[in-house]
Amino acid sequence: MKKIVTILLSLVYALGAWAADVTGKVVDKASGDIIDFANVSVTKQGSTTPVDGTVTDATGNFKLSGLKDGQYTLTVSFMGYVPLTRTITMAGKDVNLGRLGMKEDTRLLQEVEVVGQASSMKFELDKKVFTVDQNIASAGASVTDVLENIPSVDVDQEGTISLRNSEDVEIWINGKPAGLNSENRGQVLQQMPAGTIEKIEVITNPSAKFSPEGTSGIINLVMKKDRAAGYYGSIQAGLDYSLAAPWNVPPGGNIGMNINFNAGPVDGYFNVGYRYHTSNGGSKTDRYTLSGTGAEELDSTLIVNHLVQDGQQSHRGGGMFARAGLNFHVAEGHTIGMSGFGMVSEPKVFNGVNTNHRSYLLTDPAGNILRDYTRDQSSVGYHPGGNATLDYTFEQKNHKLMVSGTYNNFGWNQMTDYTQIEVGQDTLYQDQSNKNTNWGIEVKADYEWKPTPMSRLEAGYDYTRNVNDSYADAHNIGAGGVKAELNPYYSEVNGLTQNHALYITYGNRFWNKLSIQVGLRGEYYMRHLESYYKDENGTIQDSYAAYPNKKDTAYFQLFPSAYISYDFGNGHELQLNYTRRVNRPWGHQINPRMDFSDSTNISYGNVDLLPAYSNNLELNYLKTWDRHTLSAGVFWKYREGAVQNVKYMDADGKTMKNTYLNVATRQELGIEIVAKNKLFGEVLQLTTSANFYWNNIAAVHDTISHQGDLIPINLAGQNIFAGSVRVNAQFMFTKNFSGQISANYRSPRVVAQGTTSHSYSIDLGLRHTFLNKQLALALNVRDLLDSRARRNTTWGDGFWQFSENRWHSRSVSLTLTYNFGNQQGRRRGRSDGEMGGGSDDFDDSGNSNSDF
């Protein structure tokens, strides 16, 4: 055995000697910033014909392979910099040149004028990266607005985000969860200006290095942070106006400022902005109570009663968002950083409120009116929150250590008043209050070692602790303002989760063709949950009284990941990856608070929900040309215990209730195609994405426990073939005038008890720059056809229903941006929170920290 191992090791060494490589990293000599897409060529001494050539990647690294023994001249060139040359000697071994520092050519920078637009999307092994700056529609918009134009991502009318048709997705900021969950992220992302985001990373199969939360993957928001020498910043102001009734809604607007600076050993950034947003919407419901089980086709012979509901919504609210950060480079390779963001959302600004007017008509099969009433809602909410991070980074040669601690705290407080006027009945006055606090800490340490230029070993520890406290109550209000508590709408939830995680990943690249990365993550998860409600007599009851063992759960799980990629040359690459992930229910999914804003459609959470696990497999093909890129992939996702929204009719036969349930299994098998094309020179950049998949939900027969009642739920299995297509066209009419058209279509798809109808929308944008691009004016029209809506047809035991909800209407916005600063032409460094880790990113050896 020893002889065999010795022979194999000798062969591996010999293969490495035959394929001698030259690697290095190109940076700005003054600032140390990465220079990507720099041209690197090598010529044999005494010759003028290049032997090989390449360009630096997004991390500034390059690699030239298969050079024979001899003397060579290596040349690095990039527009705006003085060309750099080095003499290298090849002697059967790889050569690592370390960091190559390029000097700016200040004379050339003053003369060069670039006409064109940078790419808005790039592909990496384990993610797709979308640059927000290149999206004209982002001017004056929120992060939620930008996500609506990201391939594979969907945002519904309530701000719910889904990835590849699944809401089990994690939203991270700078590579960390940042306290965002299903309870608060809608408010946070709506308040966060798109101008603070540099890029969005869509990671459908994250490696074991990252948390396995979210069965469909992670959407990572990378905040802007430029470490170029000097300072720069911008001031932005804008107006937007809803182009739909009611016309008395005032215009919204935004104003903000950001600045970045670098002063020797200290660099930092600061951003502050205020947004006042308005929107109009509406809702419709057509519901039939049946004497039997509903089906896709309504059986008129089973109708017991018929409810028609029509509503109009108006939302007005403002809030402030601020973020800041400082980095202290205390010594060579040692950096201490502090960063954070905060927000305060207060809809009651300038006497603004959220209002909802609904009218109801209930009839029997003969058309006789059983109930005729209207219900008006007026609410005021307060959504403060933020996070703070302290981190330390040590980087030297082949080693890198990062230690960080993060604290986050978010609140959600809302007061709502209702007025219900019913024909033949006294006017009913009610109120409902909801208070929610969610705070947590995260402590993590990540270590990275690169034993060779083509290999990388990563290991780390991650501890998270989250506390969630929620309280809700409701009242009937009588004469003189006397309140009588509505006992069924009282709830109190106190939750604590803790998670200890260890991970290790290893990756290597062989023969400059084959890349492999494997990883394993182990997590010990603990949850303590207390839930209380009031019975009809007003006595507080414990939801877990009959099952005290459910209050505390603890378990250990393993989450493996594997990536393999092969480069066939000439722009052809094939990738295969596998991960195991989890969705642990939290927030509104387990909160038993009952929302009765729609008195005929009441929703609440299920404290008995269990974690859902998924196995994800993807096979992707990538082909690149000079001006075109094509990515085609096949994905399969198998989820056990997937969480789905379910509906059932209350015993009165007039009220529908909504909650959540673990379904047995859910499968998706599909293909995803993304194409990027530059056409007519630099005039048109076209990005087209399409998803087509088969979706299966297994049949379920289960029982829900709610406030002491046991409710049987029966779900029929469903299958459907669905798809979506999204097109984004960016036009460069002149060097200062550009435009954008974004259009998308989504076919019908299945939910647990029915189908969701097709949807489509079109957005337009124009931008013109002035004063050498210091001043920019952008005009945007969102939802040009006023078509964004969610339409569902659902059925089950005792009901059939069609519903439609529209939250945002067609709107137009105008945004003015002024840029200032004392530095130009710098290359942007890697941003905080950029989630590296693809198996083809092993050539940053860092063997030398000195600039030549």
Coordinates of N, CA and C in Angstrom, one line a residue, residues 389-535:
T389 N -22.6 45.6 13.8 CA -21.6 44.5 13.6 C -20.2 45.1 14.0
L390 N -19.4 44.3 14.7 CA -18.0 44.5 15.0 C -17.2 43.3 14.5
D391 N -16.2 43.6 13.7 CA -15.5 42.4 13.1 C -14.0 42.7 13.1
Y392 N -13.2 41.6 13.1 CA -11.8 41.7 13.0 C -11.3 40.7 11.9
T393 N -10.4 41.2 11.1 CA -9.9 40.4 10.0 C -8.3 40.3 10.0
F394 N -7.8 39.1 10.0 CA -6.4 39.0 9.9 C -6.1 38.2 8.6
E395 N -5.2 38.8 7.7 CA -4.9 38.2 6.4 C -3.4 38.3 6.2
Q396 N -2.8 37.1 6.0 CA -1.4 37.1 5.7 C -1.0 35.8 4.9
K397 N -0.4 36.0 3.8 CA 0.0 35.0 2.9 C -1.2 34.1 2.6
N398 N -1.1 32.8 2.9 CA -2.2 31.8 2.5 C -3.3 31.7 3.6
H399 N -3.2 32.5 4.6 CA -4.2 32.4 5.7 C -5.1 33.6 5.9
K400 N -6.3 33.4 6.3 CA -7.2 34.5 6.5 C -8.2 34.1 7.6
L401 N -8.3 34.9 8.6 CA -9.2 34.7 9.8 C -10.1 35.9 9.9
M402 N -11.4 35.6 10.0 CA -12.4 36.7 10.2 C -13.3 36.3 11.4
V403 N -13.4 37.2 12.4 CA -14.2 37.0 13.6 C -15.2 38.2 13.7
S404 N -16.4 37.9 13.9 CA -17.4 39.0 13.9 C -18.5 38.7 14.9
G405 N -19.1 39.8 15.4 CA -20.2 39.8 16.3 C -21.3 40.7 15.8
T406 N -22.6 40.3 15.8 CA -23.6 41.1 15.2 C -24.8 41.1 16.2
Y407 N -25.4 42.3 16.4 CA -26.6 42.4 17.2 C -27.7 43.1 16.4
N408 N -28.9 42.5 16.4 CA -30.0 43.1 15.6 C -31.2 43.2 16.5
N409 N -32.1 44.2 16.2 CA -33.3 44.4 16.9 C -34.3 45.0 16.0
F410 N -35.5 44.4 15.9 CA -36.5 44.9 15.1 C -37.9 44.8 15.8
G411 N -38.7 45.8 15.6 CA -40.0 45.8 16.2 C -41.1 46.0 15.2
W412 N -42.3 45.6 15.6 CA -43.4 45.8 14.7 C -44.6 46.1 15.6
N413 N -45.1 47.3 15.6 CA -46.2 47.7 16.4 C -47.3 48.4 15.5
Q414 N -48.5 47.9 15.7 CA -49.6 48.4 14.8 C -50.9 48.5 15.6
M415 N -51.6 49.6 15.4 CA -52.9 49.8 16.0 C -53.9 50.0 14.9
T416 N -55.0 49.3 14.9 CA -56.0 49.3 13.8 C -57.4 49.6 14.4
D417 N -58.1 50.5 13.8 CA -59.5 50.7 14.1 C -60.4 50.3 13.0
Y418 N -61.6 49.7 13.4 CA -62.5 49.2 12.4 C -63.9 49.8 12.6
T419 N -64.6 50.0 11.5 CA -66.0 50.5 11.6 C -66.8 49.6 10.7
Q420 N -67.7 48.9 11.2 CA -68.5 48.0 10.3 C -70.0 48.4 10.4
I421 N -70.5 48.8 9.2 CA -71.9 49.2 9.1 C -72.7 48.2 8.3
E422 N -73.7 47.6 9.0 CA -74.5 46.5 8.4 C -76.0 46.9 8.3
V423 N -76.6 46.6 7.2 CA -78.0 46.9 7.0 C -78.8 46.2 8.0
G424 N -79.7 47.0 8.8 CA -80.5 46.4 9.8 C -79.8 46.1 11.1
Q425 N -78.6 46.5 11.2 CA -77.8 46.2 12.5 C -77.2 47.5 13.0
D426 N -76.8 47.5 14.3 CA -76.1 48.6 14.8 C -74.7 48.7 14.3
T427 N -74.2 49.9 14.1 CA -72.8 50.0 13.7 C -71.8 49.4 14.7
L428 N -70.9 48.7 14.2 CA -69.9 48.0 15.1 C -68.6 48.6 15.0
Y429 N -68.0 49.0 16.2 CA -66.7 49.6 16.3 C -65.8 48.6 17.0
Q430 N -64.6 48.4 16.4 CA -63.6 47.5 17.0 C -62.2 48.0 16.8
D431 N -61.3 47.5 17.6 CA -59.9 47.8 17.4 C -59.0 46.6 17.6
Q432 N -57.8 46.6 17.1 CA -56.9 45.5 17.3 C -55.5 46.0 17.4
S433 N -54.7 45.5 18.4 CA -53.3 46.0 18.5 C -52.4 44.8 18.4
N434 N -51.2 45.0 17.8 CA -50.2 44.0 17.6 C -48.9 44.6 18.0
K435 N -48.1 43.9 18.8 CA -46.8 44.3 19.2 C -45.9 43.1 19.1
N436 N -44.7 43.4 18.4 CA -43.8 42.3 18.2 C -42.4 42.8 18.3
T437 N -41.5 42.2 19.0 CA -40.1 42.5 19.1 C -39.3 41.3 18.8
N438 N -38.3 41.5 18.0 CA -37.4 40.4 17.6 C -36.0 40.9 17.7
W439 N -35.2 40.3 18.6 CA -33.8 40.7 18.7 C -32.9 39.4 18.8
G440 N -31.7 39.6 18.4 CA -30.8 38.5 18.4 C -29.3 38.9 18.2
I441 N -28.5 37.9 18.5 CA -27.0 38.1 18.3 C -26.5 36.9 17.5
E442 N -25.3 37.2 16.8 CA -24.6 36.2 16.0 C -23.1 36.4 16.3
V443 N -22.4 35.3 16.6 CA -21.0 35.3 16.8 C -20.4 34.3 15.9
K444 N -19.5 34.6 15.0 CA -19.0 33.7 14.1 C -17.5 33.9 13.9
A445 N -16.8 32.8 13.5 CA -15.4 32.8 13.2 C -15.2 32.0 11.9
D446 N -14.5 32.5 10.9 CA -14.2 31.8 9.7 C -12.7 31.8 9.4
Y447 N -12.2 30.7 9.1 CA -10.8 30.5 8.8 C -10.6 30.0 7.4
E448 N -9.7 30.5 6.7 CA -9.4 30.1 5.3 C -7.9 29.9 5.1
W449 N -7.6 28.7 4.5 CA -6.2 28.4 4.3 C -6.1 27.9 2.8
K450 N -5.1 28.5 2.1 CA -4.9 28.1 0.7 C -3.5 27.4 0.6
P451 N -3.4 26.1 0.8 CA -2.1 25.4 0.8 C -1.4 25.5 -0.6
T452 N -2.2 25.6 -1.6 CA -1.6 25.8 -3.0 C -2.5 26.8 -3.7
P453 N -2.0 27.3 -4.8 CA -2.8 28.3 -5.6 C -4.1 27.8 -6.0
M454 N -4.3 26.5 -6.2 CA -5.5 25.9 -6.7 C -6.4 25.2 -5.7
S455 N -6.0 25.3 -4.4 CA -6.8 24.6 -3.4 C -7.2 25.5 -2.2
R456 N -8.2 25.2 -1.5 CA -8.7 26.0 -0.4 C -9.4 25.2 0.6
L457 N -9.0 25.4 1.9 CA -9.7 24.7 3.0 C -10.3 25.8 3.8
E458 N -11.6 25.6 4.2 CA -12.3 26.6 5.0 C -13.0 25.9 6.2
A459 N -13.0 26.5 7.3 CA -13.6 26.0 8.5 C -14.1 27.1 9.4
G460 N -15.2 26.8 10.1 CA -15.7 27.9 11.0 C -16.7 27.5 12.0
Y461 N -17.1 28.4 12.8 CA -18.1 28.2 13.9 C -19.0 29.4 13.8
D462 N -20.3 29.1 14.0 CA -21.4 30.1 14.0 C -22.4 29.9 15.1
Y463 N -22.6 30.9 16.0 CA -23.6 30.8 17.0 C -24.6 31.9 16.8
T464 N -25.9 31.5 16.9 CA -26.9 32.5 16.8 C -27.9 32.3 17.9
R465 N -28.5 33.4 18.4 CA -29.5 33.4 19.4 C -30.5 34.5 19.1
N466 N -31.8 34.0 19.0 CA -32.9 35.0 18.6 C -34.0 34.9 19.6
V467 N -34.5 36.0 20.0 CA -35.7 36.1 20.9 C -36.8 36.8 20.2
N468 N -38.0 36.2 20.3 CA -39.2 36.8 19.6 C -40.3 36.9 20.6
D469 N -40.8 38.0 20.9 CA -42.0 38.2 21.8 C -43.1 38.9 21.1
S470 N -44.3 38.4 21.1 CA -45.4 38.9 20.4 C -46.7 39.0 21.3
Y471 N -47.4 40.0 21.2 CA -48.6 40.2 21.9 C -49.7 40.8 21.0
A472 N -50.9 40.3 21.1 CA -52.0 40.9 20.4 C -53.3 40.8 21.1
D473 N -54.2 41.8 21.0 CA -55.5 41.7 21.5 C -56.5 42.5 20.7
A474 N -57.8 42.4 20.9 CA -58.8 43.1 20.1 C -60.0 43.4 21.0
H475 N -60.8 44.4 20.7 CA -61.9 44.8 21.5 C -63.1 45.2 20.6
N476 N -64.3 45.0 21.1 CA -65.5 45.7 20.7 C -65.6 47.0 21.5
I477 N -66.0 48.1 20.8 CA -66.0 49.4 21.4 C -67.5 49.9 21.5
G478 N -68.0 50.1 22.7 CA -69.4 50.4 22.8 C -69.6 51.9 23.0
A479 N -70.7 52.3 23.5 CA -71.0 53.7 23.8 C -70.1 54.3 24.8
G480 N -69.7 55.5 24.5 CA -68.7 56.2 25.4 C -67.3 55.7 25.4
G481 N -67.0 54.9 24.3 CA -65.7 54.3 24.2 C -65.3 53.2 25.1
V482 N -66.4 52.6 25.7 CA -66.1 51.4 26.6 C -65.7 50.2 25.8
K483 N -64.6 49.6 26.2 CA -64.1 48.5 25.4 C -64.4 47.1 26.1
A484 N -64.8 46.2 25.3 CA -65.0 44.8 25.7 C -64.1 43.9 24.9
E485 N -63.2 43.2 25.7 CA -62.2 42.4 25.0 C -62.8 41.2 24.2
L486 N -62.3 41.0 23.0 CA -62.7 39.9 22.2 C -61.7 38.8 22.5
N487 N -62.1 37.9 23.3 CA -61.2 36.8 23.8 C -60.5 36.0 22.8
P488 N -61.2 35.6 21.7 CA -60.5 34.7 20.7 C -59.4 35.4 20.0
Y489 N -59.3 36.7 20.1 CA -58.2 37.4 19.4 C -57.1 37.8 20.3
Y490 N -57.0 37.3 21.5 CA -55.9 37.5 22.3 C -54.9 36.4 22.1
S491 N -53.6 36.8 22.0 CA -52.5 35.8 21.9 C -51.2 36.4 22.5
E492 N -50.4 35.6 23.0 CA -49.1 36.0 23.5 C -48.1 34.8 23.2
V493 N -47.0 35.2 22.6 CA -46.0 34.2 22.2 C -44.6 34.7 22.6
N494 N -43.9 33.8 23.3 CA -42.5 34.1 23.7 C -41.6 32.9 23.1
G495 N -40.7 33.3 22.3 CA -39.9 32.3 21.6 C -38.4 32.6 21.8
L496 N -37.6 31.5 21.9 CA -36.2 31.6 22.0 C -35.6 30.5 21.1
T497 N -34.7 30.8 20.2 CA -33.9 29.8 19.5 C -32.4 30.1 19.6
Q498 N -31.7 29.0 19.6 CA -30.3 29.0 19.7 C -29.7 27.9 18.7
N499 N -28.6 28.3 18.1 CA -28.1 27.4 17.1 C -26.5 27.4 17.1
H500 N -25.9 26.2 17.3 CA -24.5 26.1 17.3 C -24.1 25.4 16.0
A501 N -23.3 25.9 15.1 CA -22.9 25.3 13.9 C -21.4 25.3 13.7
L502 N -21.0 24.1 13.1 CA -19.6 24.0 12.7 C -19.6 23.5 11.2
Y503 N -18.6 24.0 10.5 CA -18.6 23.6 9.1 C -17.1 23.5 8.6
I504 N -17.0 22.7 7.5 CA -15.7 22.6 6.9 C -15.9 22.3 5.4
T505 N -15.2 23.0 4.6 CA -15.3 22.8 3.1 C -13.9 22.7 2.5
Y506 N -13.7 22.0 1.5 CA -12.4 21.8 0.8 C -12.7 21.8 -0.7
G507 N -11.9 22.6 -1.4 CA -12.0 22.7 -2.9 C -10.6 22.6 -3.5
N508 N -10.6 22.1 -4.7 CA -9.4 22.1 -5.5 C -9.7 22.2 -7.0
R509 N -8.7 22.6 -7.7 CA -8.8 22.7 -9.2 C -7.7 21.9 -9.8
F510 N -8.0 21.0 -10.7 CA -7.1 20.1 -11.3 C -6.9 20.4 -12.8
W511 N -5.7 20.4 -13.3 CA -5.3 20.5 -14.7 C -6.0 21.8 -15.3
N512 N -6.3 22.8 -14.4 CA -7.0 24.0 -14.9 C -8.3 23.7 -15.6
K513 N -8.9 22.6 -15.3 CA -10.1 22.2 -16.0 C -11.2 21.8 -15.0
L514 N -10.8 20.9 -14.1 CA -11.8 20.3 -13.2 C -11.7 21.0 -11.8
S515 N -12.9 21.5 -11.3 CA -13.0 22.1 -10.0 C -13.9 21.3 -9.2
I516 N -13.5 21.0 -7.9 CA -14.3 20.2 -7.0 C -14.3 20.9 -5.6
Q517 N -15.5 21.0 -5.0 CA -15.6 21.5 -3.7 C -16.6 20.7 -2.9
V518 N -16.3 20.2 -1.7 CA -17.2 19.4 -0.9 C -17.2 20.1 0.5
G519 N -18.3 19.9 1.2 CA -18.4 20.6 2.5 C -19.4 19.8 3.3
L520 N -19.3 20.0 4.6 CA -20.2 19.4 5.6 C -20.5 20.4 6.7
R521 N -21.7 20.6 7.1 CA -22.1 21.5 8.2 C -22.9 20.8 9.2
G522 N -22.6 20.9 10.4 CA -23.4 20.3 11.5 C -24.0 21.3 12.4
E523 N -25.3 21.2 12.7 CA -26.0 22.2 13.5 C -26.7 21.6 14.7
Y524 N -26.5 22.1 15.8 CA -27.3 21.7 17.0 C -28.3 22.9 17.3
Y525 N -29.6 22.6 17.1 CA -30.6 23.7 17.1 C -31.5 23.4 18.3
M526 N -31.8 24.5 19.0 CA -32.7 24.4 20.2 C -33.7 25.5 20.1
R527 N -35.0 25.2 20.5 CA -36.1 26.1 20.5 C -36.9 26.0 21.7
H528 N -37.2 27.1 22.4 CA -38.2 27.1 23.5 C -39.3 28.0 23.0
L529 N -40.5 27.6 23.1 CA -41.7 28.3 22.6 C -42.8 28.2 23.7
E530 N -43.3 29.4 24.0 CA -44.5 29.5 24.9 C -45.6 30.2 24.1
S531 N -46.8 29.7 24.2 CA -47.9 30.3 23.5 C -49.2 30.2 24.4
Y532 N -49.9 31.4 24.4 CA -51.1 31.5 25.3 C -52.2 32.1 24.5
Y533 N -53.4 31.8 24.9 CA -54.7 32.3 24.3 C -55.7 32.4 25.4
K534 N -56.8 33.1 25.1 CA -57.9 33.2 26.1 C -59.1 32.4 25.5
D535 N -59.8 31.6 26.5 CA -61.0 30.9 26.1 C -62.2 31.9 26.1

